[in-house]
mmCIF file of C-alpha atoms in Angstrom:
data_model
loop_
_atom_site.group_PDB
_atom_site.id
_atom_site.type_symbol
_atom_site.label_atom_id
_atom_site.label_comp_id
_atom_site.label_asym_id
_atom_site.label_seq_id
_atom_site.Cartn_x
_atom_site.Cartn_y
_atom_site.Cartn_z
ATOM 1 C CA MET A 1488 80.097 113.187 75.060
ATOM 2 C CA LYS A 1489 82.435 114.863 72.584
ATOM 3 C CA LYS A 1490 83.465 117.407 75.212
ATOM 4 C CA THR A 1491 84.400 114.699 77.722
ATOM 5 C CA ILE A 1492 86.469 112.870 75.080
ATOM 6 C CA VAL A 1493 88.353 116.089 74.303
ATOM 7 C CA VAL A 1494 88.978 116.700 78.022
ATOM 8 C CA PHE A 1495 90.128 113.074 78.381
ATOM 9 C CA ILE A 1496 92.640 113.574 75.564
ATOM 10 C CA LEU A 1497 93.766 116.873 77.084
ATOM 11 C CA LEU A 1498 94.406 115.193 80.447
ATOM 12 C CA GLY A 1499 96.590 112.622 78.698
ATOM 13 C CA LEU A 1500 98.554 115.325 76.887
ATOM 14 C CA ILE A 1501 98.921 117.293 80.127
ATOM 15 C CA SER A 1502 100.503 114.284 81.822
ATOM 16 C CA LEU A 1503 102.738 113.658 78.803
ATOM 17 C CA PHE A 1504 104.181 117.185 78.783
ATOM 18 C CA ALA A 1505 104.378 117.447 82.580
ATOM 19 C CA ASP A 1506 106.273 114.158 82.739
ATOM 20 C CA MET A 1507 108.677 115.378 80.077
ATOM 21 C CA THR A 1508 109.582 118.187 82.469
ATOM 22 C CA TYR A 1509 109.725 116.167 85.678
ATOM 23 C CA GLU A 1510 111.226 112.920 84.368
ATOM 24 C CA GLY A 1511 113.724 114.808 82.232
ATOM 25 C CA ALA A 1512 114.975 116.602 85.341
ATOM 26 C CA LEU A 1513 114.907 113.413 87.434
ATOM 27 C CA SER A 1514 117.101 111.597 84.906
ATOM 28 C CA ILE A 1515 120.053 113.972 85.492
ATOM 29 C CA ARG A 1516 119.546 115.636 88.865
ATOM 30 C CA GLY A 1517 121.595 113.006 90.707
ATOM 31 C CA SER A 1518 124.550 113.530 88.373
ATOM 32 C CA TYR A 1519 124.041 117.312 88.702
ATOM 33 C CA LEU A 1520 124.401 116.985 92.477
ATOM 34 C CA GLU A 1521 127.715 115.201 91.933
ATOM 35 C CA ILE A 1522 128.906 118.000 89.646
ATOM 36 C CA ILE A 1523 128.114 120.781 92.134
ATOM 37 C CA GLY A 1524 129.933 118.951 94.903
ATOM 38 C CA ALA A 1525 127.098 117.590 97.024
ATOM 39 C CA PRO A 1526 127.944 114.612 99.265
ATOM 40 C CA ILE A 1527 126.347 111.359 98.100
ATOM 41 C CA ILE A 1528 124.061 111.265 101.136
ATOM 42 C CA VAL A 1529 122.165 114.173 99.558
ATOM 43 C CA ALA A 1530 121.153 111.843 96.711
ATOM 44 C CA GLY A 1531 119.545 109.687 99.389
ATOM 45 C CA LEU A 1532 117.962 112.646 101.176
ATOM 46 C CA ILE A 1533 116.214 113.603 97.933
ATOM 47 C CA ASN A 1534 113.839 110.764 98.748
ATOM 48 C CA ILE A 1535 112.230 113.081 101.286
ATOM 49 C CA GLY A 1536 110.388 114.208 98.165
ATOM 50 C CA TRP A 1537 108.526 110.879 98.186
ATOM 51 C CA LEU A 1538 107.361 111.506 101.733
ATOM 52 C CA VAL A 1539 106.277 115.073 100.916
ATOM 53 C CA SER A 1540 104.579 113.926 97.703
ATOM 54 C CA TYR A 1541 102.452 111.292 99.371
ATOM 55 C CA GLY A 1542 101.788 113.484 102.374
ATOM 56 C CA SER A 1543 100.441 116.239 100.106
ATOM 57 C CA ARG A 1544 98.591 113.626 98.037
ATOM 58 C CA PHE A 1545 96.796 112.461 101.165
ATOM 59 C CA LEU A 1546 96.102 116.096 102.095
ATOM 60 C CA SER A 1547 94.751 116.816 98.612
ATOM 61 C CA GLY A 1548 92.390 113.846 98.720
ATOM 62 C CA VAL A 1549 91.091 114.704 102.201
ATOM 63 C CA LEU A 1550 90.713 118.386 101.282
ATOM 64 C CA SER A 1551 88.749 117.558 98.130
ATOM 65 C CA ASP A 1552 86.491 115.187 100.037
ATOM 66 C CA TYR A 1553 85.927 117.613 102.927
ATOM 67 C CA LEU A 1554 85.203 120.770 100.893
ATOM 68 C CA ARG A 1555 83.333 118.861 98.152
ATOM 69 C CA LYS A 1556 83.463 121.687 95.613
ATOM 70 C CA PRO A 1557 84.244 120.935 91.934
ATOM 71 C CA ILE A 1558 86.392 124.057 91.612
ATOM 72 C CA ILE A 1559 88.745 122.650 94.278
ATOM 73 C CA LEU A 1560 89.611 119.758 91.943
ATOM 74 C CA TRP A 1561 90.738 122.124 89.196
ATOM 75 C CA VAL A 1562 92.522 124.535 91.538
ATOM 76 C CA LEU A 1563 94.569 121.676 92.991
ATOM 77 C CA THR A 1564 95.254 120.235 89.537
ATOM 78 C CA VAL A 1565 96.404 123.472 87.902
ATOM 79 C CA THR A 1566 98.382 124.572 90.979
ATOM 80 C CA GLY A 1567 100.237 121.260 90.991
ATOM 81 C CA TYR A 1568 101.268 121.616 87.352
ATOM 82 C CA LEU A 1569 102.177 125.275 87.874
ATOM 83 C CA ILE A 1570 104.572 124.357 90.693
ATOM 84 C CA ASN A 1571 106.206 121.835 88.338
ATOM 85 C CA VAL A 1572 106.866 124.406 85.627
ATOM 86 C CA ILE A 1573 108.256 126.953 88.106
ATOM 87 C CA VAL A 1574 110.529 124.664 90.084
ATOM 88 C CA VAL A 1575 112.388 122.737 87.351
ATOM 89 C CA PRO A 1576 113.734 125.819 85.497
ATOM 90 C CA LEU A 1577 114.774 127.299 88.862
ATOM 91 C CA LEU A 1578 117.230 124.397 89.199
ATOM 92 C CA ALA A 1579 119.230 126.145 86.468
ATOM 93 C CA LEU A 1580 119.747 129.193 88.675
ATOM 94 C CA THR A 1581 121.454 127.525 91.621
ATOM 95 C CA ASN A 1582 124.600 125.509 92.153
ATOM 96 C CA ARG A 1583 124.035 124.950 95.880
ATOM 97 C CA TRP A 1584 122.840 121.468 96.751
ATOM 98 C CA GLU A 1585 120.756 122.765 99.666
ATOM 99 C CA LEU A 1586 118.614 124.831 97.290
ATOM 100 C CA VAL A 1587 118.428 121.976 94.790
ATOM 101 C CA LEU A 1588 117.059 119.745 97.553
ATOM 102 C CA VAL A 1589 114.441 122.350 98.527
ATOM 103 C CA LEU A 1590 113.315 122.774 94.904
ATOM 104 C CA ILE A 1591 112.992 119.028 94.375
ATOM 105 C CA VAL A 1592 110.858 118.727 97.509
ATOM 106 C CA LEU A 1593 108.654 121.588 96.263
ATOM 107 C CA GLU A 1594 108.185 119.833 92.930
ATOM 108 C CA ARG A 1595 107.079 116.650 94.708
ATOM 109 C CA PHE A 1596 104.634 118.703 96.795
ATOM 110 C CA GLY A 1597 103.060 119.936 93.563
ATOM 111 C CA LYS A 1598 102.853 116.387 92.236
ATOM 112 C CA GLY A 1599 101.071 115.295 95.391
ATOM 113 C CA LEU A 1600 98.559 118.131 95.160
ATOM 114 C CA ARG A 1601 97.521 117.480 91.578
ATOM 115 C CA ALA A 1602 97.450 113.678 91.315
ATOM 116 C CA PRO A 1603 94.309 112.780 93.337
ATOM 117 C CA ALA A 1604 92.260 115.695 91.997
ATOM 118 C CA ARG A 1605 93.269 114.943 88.411
ATOM 119 C CA ASP A 1606 92.413 111.255 88.817
ATOM 120 C CA VAL A 1607 88.908 112.128 90.046
ATOM 121 C CA ILE A 1608 88.334 114.170 86.879
ATOM 122 C CA LEU A 1609 89.960 111.512 84.704
ATOM 123 C CA ALA A 1610 87.700 108.781 86.113
ATOM 124 C CA GLU A 1611 84.628 110.867 85.325
ATOM 125 C CA VAL A 1612 85.499 111.823 81.741
ATOM 126 C CA SER A 1613 86.641 108.280 80.886
ATOM 127 C CA GLU A 1614 83.351 106.631 81.879
ATOM 128 C CA GLY A 1615 82.121 106.731 78.300
ATOM 129 C CA ILE A 1616 84.996 104.577 77.019
ATOM 130 C CA GLY A 1617 85.504 102.487 80.173
ATOM 131 C CA LYS A 1618 87.606 103.465 83.173
ATOM 132 C CA GLY A 1619 90.064 100.600 82.743
ATOM 133 C CA LEU A 1620 90.795 101.537 79.148
ATOM 134 C CA GLY A 1621 90.793 105.230 80.035
ATOM 135 C CA PHE A 1622 93.373 104.880 82.786
ATOM 136 C CA GLY A 1623 95.410 102.514 80.599
ATOM 137 C CA VAL A 1624 95.571 105.021 77.746
ATOM 138 C CA HIS A 1625 96.393 107.805 80.199
ATOM 139 C CA GLU A 1626 99.247 105.770 81.715
ATOM 140 C CA THR A 1627 100.606 105.089 78.218
ATOM 141 C CA MET A 1628 100.687 108.815 77.434
ATOM 142 C CA ASP A 1629 102.221 109.472 80.864
ATOM 143 C CA GLN A 1630 105.011 106.975 80.150
ATOM 144 C CA ALA A 1631 105.563 108.478 76.705
ATOM 145 C CA GLY A 1632 106.473 111.712 78.481
ATOM 146 C CA ALA A 1633 108.718 109.757 80.863
ATOM 147 C CA VAL A 1634 110.648 108.439 77.849
ATOM 148 C CA LEU A 1635 110.716 111.662 75.819
ATOM 149 C CA GLY A 1636 111.822 113.900 78.723
ATOM 150 C CA PRO A 1637 115.106 112.082 79.437
ATOM 151 C CA LEU A 1638 115.725 111.766 75.691
ATOM 152 C CA LEU A 1639 115.339 115.533 75.363
ATOM 153 C CA ALA A 1640 117.682 116.069 78.319
ATOM 154 C CA SER A 1641 120.258 113.758 76.747
ATOM 155 C CA LEU A 1642 120.119 115.555 73.398
ATOM 156 C CA ILE A 1643 120.467 118.987 74.999
ATOM 157 C CA LEU A 1644 123.474 117.835 77.045
ATOM 158 C CA VAL A 1645 125.173 116.562 73.885
ATOM 159 C CA ALA A 1646 124.396 119.733 71.917
ATOM 160 C CA SER A 1647 125.408 122.079 74.760
ATOM 161 C CA ASN A 1648 128.583 120.279 75.860
ATOM 162 C CA GLN A 1649 127.101 119.063 79.161
ATOM 163 C CA ASP A 1650 125.382 122.350 80.112
ATOM 164 C CA TYR A 1651 123.020 121.167 82.878
ATOM 165 C CA PRO A 1652 121.403 124.587 83.591
ATOM 166 C CA ARG A 1653 120.368 124.845 79.956
ATOM 167 C CA VAL A 1654 118.641 121.470 80.215
ATOM 168 C CA PHE A 1655 116.610 122.560 83.233
ATOM 169 C CA LEU A 1656 115.581 125.786 81.476
ATOM 170 C CA MET A 1657 114.554 123.988 78.272
ATOM 171 C CA LEU A 1658 112.563 121.405 80.223
ATOM 172 C CA GLY A 1659 110.355 124.261 81.370
ATOM 173 C CA VAL A 1660 108.874 124.504 77.851
ATOM 174 C CA PRO A 1661 106.805 121.277 77.983
ATOM 175 C CA GLY A 1662 105.868 122.246 81.538
ATOM 176 C CA VAL A 1663 104.359 125.526 80.287
ATOM 177 C CA ILE A 1664 102.428 123.592 77.621
ATOM 178 C CA ALA A 1665 101.019 121.310 80.344
ATOM 179 C CA VAL A 1666 99.773 124.293 82.383
ATOM 180 C CA VAL A 1667 98.151 125.918 79.335
ATOM 181 C CA LEU A 1668 96.395 122.654 78.417
ATOM 182 C CA ALA A 1669 95.203 122.261 82.035
ATOM 183 C CA ILE A 1670 93.624 125.717 81.957
ATOM 184 C CA ILE A 1671 91.938 124.893 78.628
ATOM 185 C CA ALA A 1672 90.570 121.625 80.071
ATOM 186 C CA TRP A 1673 89.273 123.551 83.105
ATOM 187 C CA SER A 1674 87.453 126.016 80.856
ATOM 188 C CA MET A 1675 85.864 123.180 78.867
ATOM 189 C CA TYR A 1676 84.799 121.093 81.867
ATOM 190 C CA PRO A 1677 84.466 123.441 84.852
ATOM 191 C CA GLN A 1678 81.951 121.395 86.887
ATOM 192 C CA PRO A 1679 83.040 117.788 87.520
ATOM 193 C CA SER A 1680 80.174 116.015 89.266
ATOM 194 C CA SER A 1681 82.194 113.227 90.884
ATOM 195 C CA LEU A 1682 82.057 114.692 94.388
ATOM 196 C CA SER A 1683 78.968 112.997 95.771
ATOM 197 C CA THR A 1684 77.254 114.095 98.948
ATOM 198 C CA ARG A 1685 78.302 110.909 100.791
ATOM 199 C CA LYS A 1686 81.335 111.385 102.993
ATOM 200 C CA SER A 1687 84.118 108.830 102.774
ATOM 201 C CA MET A 1688 85.180 106.951 105.907
ATOM 202 C CA LEU A 1689 88.346 108.466 107.342
ATOM 203 C CA GLY A 1690 90.457 106.807 110.020
ATOM 204 C CA PHE A 1691 92.040 103.406 110.622
ATOM 205 C CA LYS A 1692 88.865 101.622 111.693
ATOM 206 C CA GLY A 1693 87.930 98.969 109.149
ATOM 207 C CA LEU A 1694 91.428 98.330 107.769
ATOM 208 C CA THR A 1695 92.221 94.624 107.597
ATOM 209 C CA ARG A 1696 95.057 92.580 109.124
ATOM 210 C CA SER A 1697 96.143 91.605 105.612
ATOM 211 C CA TYR A 1698 96.396 95.286 104.695
ATOM 212 C CA TYR A 1699 98.684 95.987 107.656
ATOM 213 C CA MET A 1700 100.842 92.975 106.794
ATOM 214 C CA TYR A 1701 100.989 94.082 103.184
ATOM 215 C CA THR A 1702 101.935 97.614 104.171
ATOM 216 C CA ALA A 1703 104.739 96.207 106.339
ATOM 217 C CA GLY A 1704 105.978 94.148 103.394
ATOM 218 C CA PHE A 1705 105.820 97.190 101.178
ATOM 219 C CA PHE A 1706 107.804 99.168 103.761
ATOM 220 C CA LEU A 1707 110.581 96.559 103.513
ATOM 221 C CA PHE A 1708 110.394 96.635 99.713
ATOM 222 C CA SER A 1709 110.736 100.427 99.634
ATOM 223 C CA LEU A 1710 113.662 100.330 102.084
ATOM 224 C CA GLY A 1711 115.610 98.252 99.589
ATOM 225 C CA PHE A 1712 114.442 99.837 96.333
ATOM 226 C CA ILE A 1713 117.295 101.986 95.050
ATOM 227 C CA SER A 1714 116.352 105.417 93.695
ATOM 228 C CA TRP A 1715 117.549 106.787 90.370
ATOM 229 C CA ASP A 1716 119.074 109.794 92.131
ATOM 230 C CA ILE A 1717 121.590 107.526 93.869
ATOM 231 C CA ILE A 1718 122.156 105.590 90.644
ATOM 232 C CA SER A 1719 122.796 108.709 88.567
ATOM 233 C CA TYR A 1720 125.005 110.304 91.247
ATOM 234 C CA HIS A 1721 127.193 107.195 91.430
ATOM 235 C CA ALA A 1722 127.201 106.801 87.640
ATOM 236 C CA LYS A 1723 128.501 110.357 87.250
ATOM 237 C CA ASN A 1724 131.018 109.770 90.030
ATOM 238 C CA ILE A 1725 132.562 106.824 88.166
ATOM 239 C CA GLY A 1726 132.837 108.820 84.954
ATOM 240 C CA LEU A 1727 129.681 108.254 82.884
ATOM 241 C CA ARG A 1728 128.572 111.250 80.818
ATOM 242 C CA GLY A 1729 125.397 113.061 81.815
ATOM 243 C CA ASP A 1730 123.756 112.527 78.426
ATOM 244 C CA TYR A 1731 124.388 108.770 78.660
ATOM 245 C CA ILE A 1732 122.904 108.658 82.168
ATOM 246 C CA ALA A 1733 119.776 110.439 80.897
ATOM 247 C CA LEU A 1734 119.580 107.976 77.983
ATOM 248 C CA LEU A 1735 119.796 105.038 80.411
ATOM 249 C CA TYR A 1736 116.873 106.481 82.365
ATOM 250 C CA SER A 1737 114.879 106.835 79.161
ATOM 251 C CA ILE A 1738 115.518 103.160 78.413
ATOM 252 C CA ALA A 1739 114.408 102.222 81.927
ATOM 253 C CA MET A 1740 111.177 104.183 81.467
ATOM 254 C CA LEU A 1741 110.580 102.472 78.129
ATOM 255 C CA VAL A 1742 110.924 99.070 79.797
ATOM 256 C CA ASP A 1743 108.585 100.284 82.553
ATOM 257 C CA GLY A 1744 105.972 101.364 80.032
ATOM 258 C CA LEU A 1745 106.172 98.175 77.967
ATOM 259 C CA LEU A 1746 105.904 95.854 80.967
ATOM 260 C CA ALA A 1747 103.258 97.728 82.968
ATOM 261 C CA VAL A 1748 100.261 96.372 81.020
ATOM 262 C CA PRO A 1749 101.453 92.710 80.908
ATOM 263 C CA SER A 1750 102.253 92.986 84.614
ATOM 264 C CA GLY A 1751 98.754 94.260 85.331
ATOM 265 C CA LEU A 1752 97.197 91.445 83.260
ATOM 266 C CA LEU A 1753 99.263 88.951 85.263
ATOM 267 C CA TYR A 1754 97.764 90.372 88.452
ATOM 268 C CA ASP A 1755 94.272 89.968 86.991
ATOM 269 C CA ARG A 1756 95.104 86.318 86.307
ATOM 270 C CA ILE A 1757 96.908 85.159 89.468
ATOM 271 C CA GLY A 1758 96.195 87.971 91.956
ATOM 272 C CA MET A 1759 98.421 88.653 94.961
ATOM 273 C CA LYS A 1760 100.899 85.951 93.950
ATOM 274 C CA SER A 1761 102.233 88.297 91.274
ATOM 275 C CA THR A 1762 103.404 90.822 93.894
ATOM 276 C CA ILE A 1763 106.462 88.669 94.710
ATOM 277 C CA LEU A 1764 107.869 89.731 91.329
ATOM 278 C CA ALA A 1765 108.514 93.231 92.696
ATOM 279 C CA PRO A 1766 111.093 92.315 95.379
ATOM 280 C CA LEU A 1767 112.685 89.796 93.004
ATOM 281 C CA ALA A 1768 113.076 92.484 90.337
ATOM 282 C CA SER A 1769 114.358 94.983 92.910
ATOM 283 C CA MET A 1770 116.995 92.498 94.076
ATOM 284 C CA ALA A 1771 118.089 92.032 90.469
ATOM 285 C CA ALA A 1772 118.232 95.817 89.970
ATOM 286 C CA GLY A 1773 120.296 96.321 93.123
ATOM 287 C CA ILE A 1774 122.777 93.602 92.165
ATOM 288 C CA ALA A 1775 122.967 94.901 88.603
ATOM 289 C CA PHE A 1776 123.678 98.397 89.929
ATOM 290 C CA THR A 1777 126.488 97.320 92.251
ATOM 291 C CA VAL A 1778 128.044 94.820 89.807
ATOM 292 C CA PHE A 1779 127.356 96.114 86.293
ATOM 293 C CA ILE A 1780 127.105 99.918 86.578
ATOM 294 C CA ASP A 1781 130.688 100.339 85.323
ATOM 295 C CA ARG A 1782 130.673 97.303 82.995
ATOM 296 C CA ASN A 1783 127.274 97.130 81.345
ATOM 297 C CA PRO A 1784 124.932 99.901 82.535
ATOM 298 C CA LEU A 1785 122.225 98.688 80.128
ATOM 299 C CA ILE A 1786 121.643 95.632 82.329
ATOM 300 C CA MET A 1787 121.146 97.919 85.307
ATOM 301 C CA ALA A 1788 118.737 100.191 83.367
ATOM 302 C CA PHE A 1789 116.689 97.216 82.153
ATOM 303 C CA THR A 1790 116.310 95.598 85.583
ATOM 304 C CA TRP A 1791 115.484 98.943 87.232
ATOM 305 C CA GLY A 1792 112.804 99.614 84.598
ATOM 306 C CA LEU A 1793 111.467 96.090 85.147
ATOM 307 C CA THR A 1794 111.124 96.816 88.863
ATOM 308 C CA MET A 1795 109.239 100.040 88.157
ATOM 309 C CA GLY A 1796 106.906 98.249 85.731
ATOM 310 C CA VAL A 1797 105.868 95.729 88.392
ATOM 311 C CA PHE A 1798 105.901 98.241 91.237
ATOM 312 C CA GLU A 1799 103.587 100.735 89.532
ATOM 313 C CA THR A 1800 100.937 98.124 88.678
ATOM 314 C CA ASN A 1801 100.822 94.962 90.797
ATOM 315 C CA ILE A 1802 102.033 96.489 94.051
ATOM 316 C CA ARG A 1803 99.669 99.461 93.898
ATOM 317 C CA VAL A 1804 96.541 97.702 92.685
ATOM 318 C CA ALA A 1805 96.796 95.032 95.418
ATOM 319 C CA VAL A 1806 95.870 97.605 98.081
ATOM 320 C CA SER A 1807 92.356 97.925 96.660
ATOM 321 C CA ASP A 1808 91.765 94.189 97.138
ATOM 322 C CA LEU A 1809 92.807 94.184 100.796
ATOM 323 C CA VAL A 1810 90.376 96.766 102.208
ATOM 324 C CA PRO A 1811 86.641 97.538 101.879
ATOM 325 C CA ALA A 1812 85.753 99.873 99.015
ATOM 326 C CA GLU A 1813 84.814 102.719 101.372
ATOM 327 C CA LYS A 1814 88.286 102.574 102.975
ATOM 328 C CA ARG A 1815 90.354 102.711 99.803
ATOM 329 C CA ALA A 1816 91.013 106.456 99.812
ATOM 330 C CA PHE A 1817 92.364 106.402 103.356
ATOM 331 C CA ALA A 1818 94.194 103.095 102.793
ATOM 332 C CA TYR A 1819 96.021 104.452 99.740
ATOM 333 C CA GLY A 1820 96.862 107.642 101.599
ATOM 334 C CA PHE A 1821 98.396 105.824 104.575
ATOM 335 C CA TYR A 1822 100.146 103.376 102.253
ATOM 336 C CA GLY A 1823 101.651 106.337 100.408
ATOM 337 C CA LEU A 1824 102.944 107.881 103.617
ATOM 338 C CA VAL A 1825 104.608 104.567 104.500
ATOM 339 C CA GLU A 1826 106.202 104.458 101.049
ATOM 340 C CA GLY A 1827 107.551 107.982 101.401
ATOM 341 C CA LEU A 1828 109.024 107.295 104.847
ATOM 342 C CA ALA A 1829 110.634 104.033 103.711
ATOM 343 C CA MET A 1830 112.113 105.622 100.579
ATOM 344 C CA LEU A 1831 113.629 108.409 102.666
ATOM 345 C CA VAL A 1832 115.134 106.100 105.302
ATOM 346 C CA GLY A 1833 116.245 103.588 102.689
ATOM 347 C CA GLY A 1834 117.797 106.297 100.522
ATOM 348 C CA VAL A 1835 119.920 107.582 103.408
ATOM 349 C CA ILE A 1836 121.063 104.071 104.321
ATOM 350 C CA GLN A 1837 121.865 103.216 100.695
ATOM 351 C CA SER A 1838 123.885 106.401 100.152
ATOM 352 C CA ILE A 1839 125.957 105.667 103.263
ATOM 353 C CA LEU A 1840 126.569 102.056 102.215
ATOM 354 C CA ILE A 1841 127.551 102.855 98.611
ATOM 355 C CA ALA A 1842 130.071 105.374 99.933
ATOM 356 C CA GLU A 1843 131.612 102.626 102.086
ATOM 357 C CA ASN A 1844 131.412 99.547 99.891
ATOM 358 C CA ALA A 1845 129.171 98.528 96.988
ATOM 359 C CA ILE A 1846 129.026 94.928 98.253
ATOM 360 C CA LEU A 1847 127.528 96.124 101.542
ATOM 361 C CA LEU A 1848 124.801 97.882 99.556
ATOM 362 C CA ALA A 1849 124.075 94.719 97.552
ATOM 363 C CA VAL A 1850 123.775 92.671 100.764
ATOM 364 C CA TYR A 1851 121.440 95.279 102.290
ATOM 365 C CA ILE A 1852 119.193 95.254 99.205
ATOM 366 C CA VAL A 1853 119.011 91.455 99.131
ATOM 367 C CA ILE A 1854 118.122 91.269 102.849
ATOM 368 C CA THR A 1855 115.359 93.909 102.706
ATOM 369 C CA GLU A 1856 113.841 92.627 99.467
ATOM 370 C CA PHE A 1857 113.950 88.982 100.541
ATOM 371 C CA SER A 1858 112.208 89.963 103.781
ATOM 372 C CA SER A 1859 109.579 91.777 101.727
ATOM 373 C CA LEU A 1860 109.148 88.728 99.494
ATOM 374 C CA ILE A 1861 108.483 86.509 102.534
ATOM 375 C CA VAL A 1862 105.740 88.864 103.788
ATOM 376 C CA PHE A 1863 104.078 89.068 100.365
ATOM 377 C CA TYR A 1864 104.247 85.296 100.019
ATOM 378 C CA ARG A 1865 102.578 84.756 103.405
ATOM 379 C CA ILE A 1866 99.722 87.069 102.454
#
């Protein structure tokens, strides 16, 4: 029992330090692209990372289920964190946007590999304290890293007179700590027993009509949800300092973390009805971005963090209530692929529109999110 508690704590610390690396880099990479002369459409193309992440996440889950060997869980977990710590510092060594794009996609591939395997281990070691509480504590530690990483990036930019490569190099330090802790956790708990002998049901058979409708609504939501890469690129383009942009992202992540639990409790109370908050918040974030980014960026950061807080709880958990239990793994995998595709397509469209006219972008966001709201409401 004591060993599982220690491993549980280690998994939380691993996510904290890994998120410091990833989220710290995410907070400034859009503005870095602007500095090295990338066209704004590249900030939209970065969303291909979402597609790669969820594609590799689906692959990781299927691979773990097919091979059914405990060592596979740890190999995928450690490899995913190792890719994170290699890729982010490498951003410091290039000023070509093509290579930056490749490195970001590689980082997302690593994220996709490690997430399902880690969650299987996390569910097992948190059984003693309750899975709900265990995942809640883990998410809190994860969000702590998402706040601390951008704060660290902001401080380094101030101290180094806006030296972006130095930030990427320094962010490798918490990434190394995450890998070391992952190896320690592996050595302490080498044989997770969660892989039962029963095969999960793969394929589309058994998925419900409501699930397909919901996935369509989520596709529309993701088309209109504006990524931080586009926000930070445009913010840098209009003259905001890189350290301030990173600080805004840290504030957004703080709002996300504070609202995630209340948002989840709201779902427990009123169910699917709470999902309409996501497109409403995304509309507010899009309008705040186009109207207030150069007047009061704090409003934009708050509304974007609010959207993330709802999106990462209510929207995701609803999938599990729309399909049979034996179909959840496949349903989440397909849902993730849809999210990645929509984020990529939406990111490209948004980057083109913001380059033409910010009002056009606001109209596009309102149309896609309102369409999403209608679908969620009908379900």
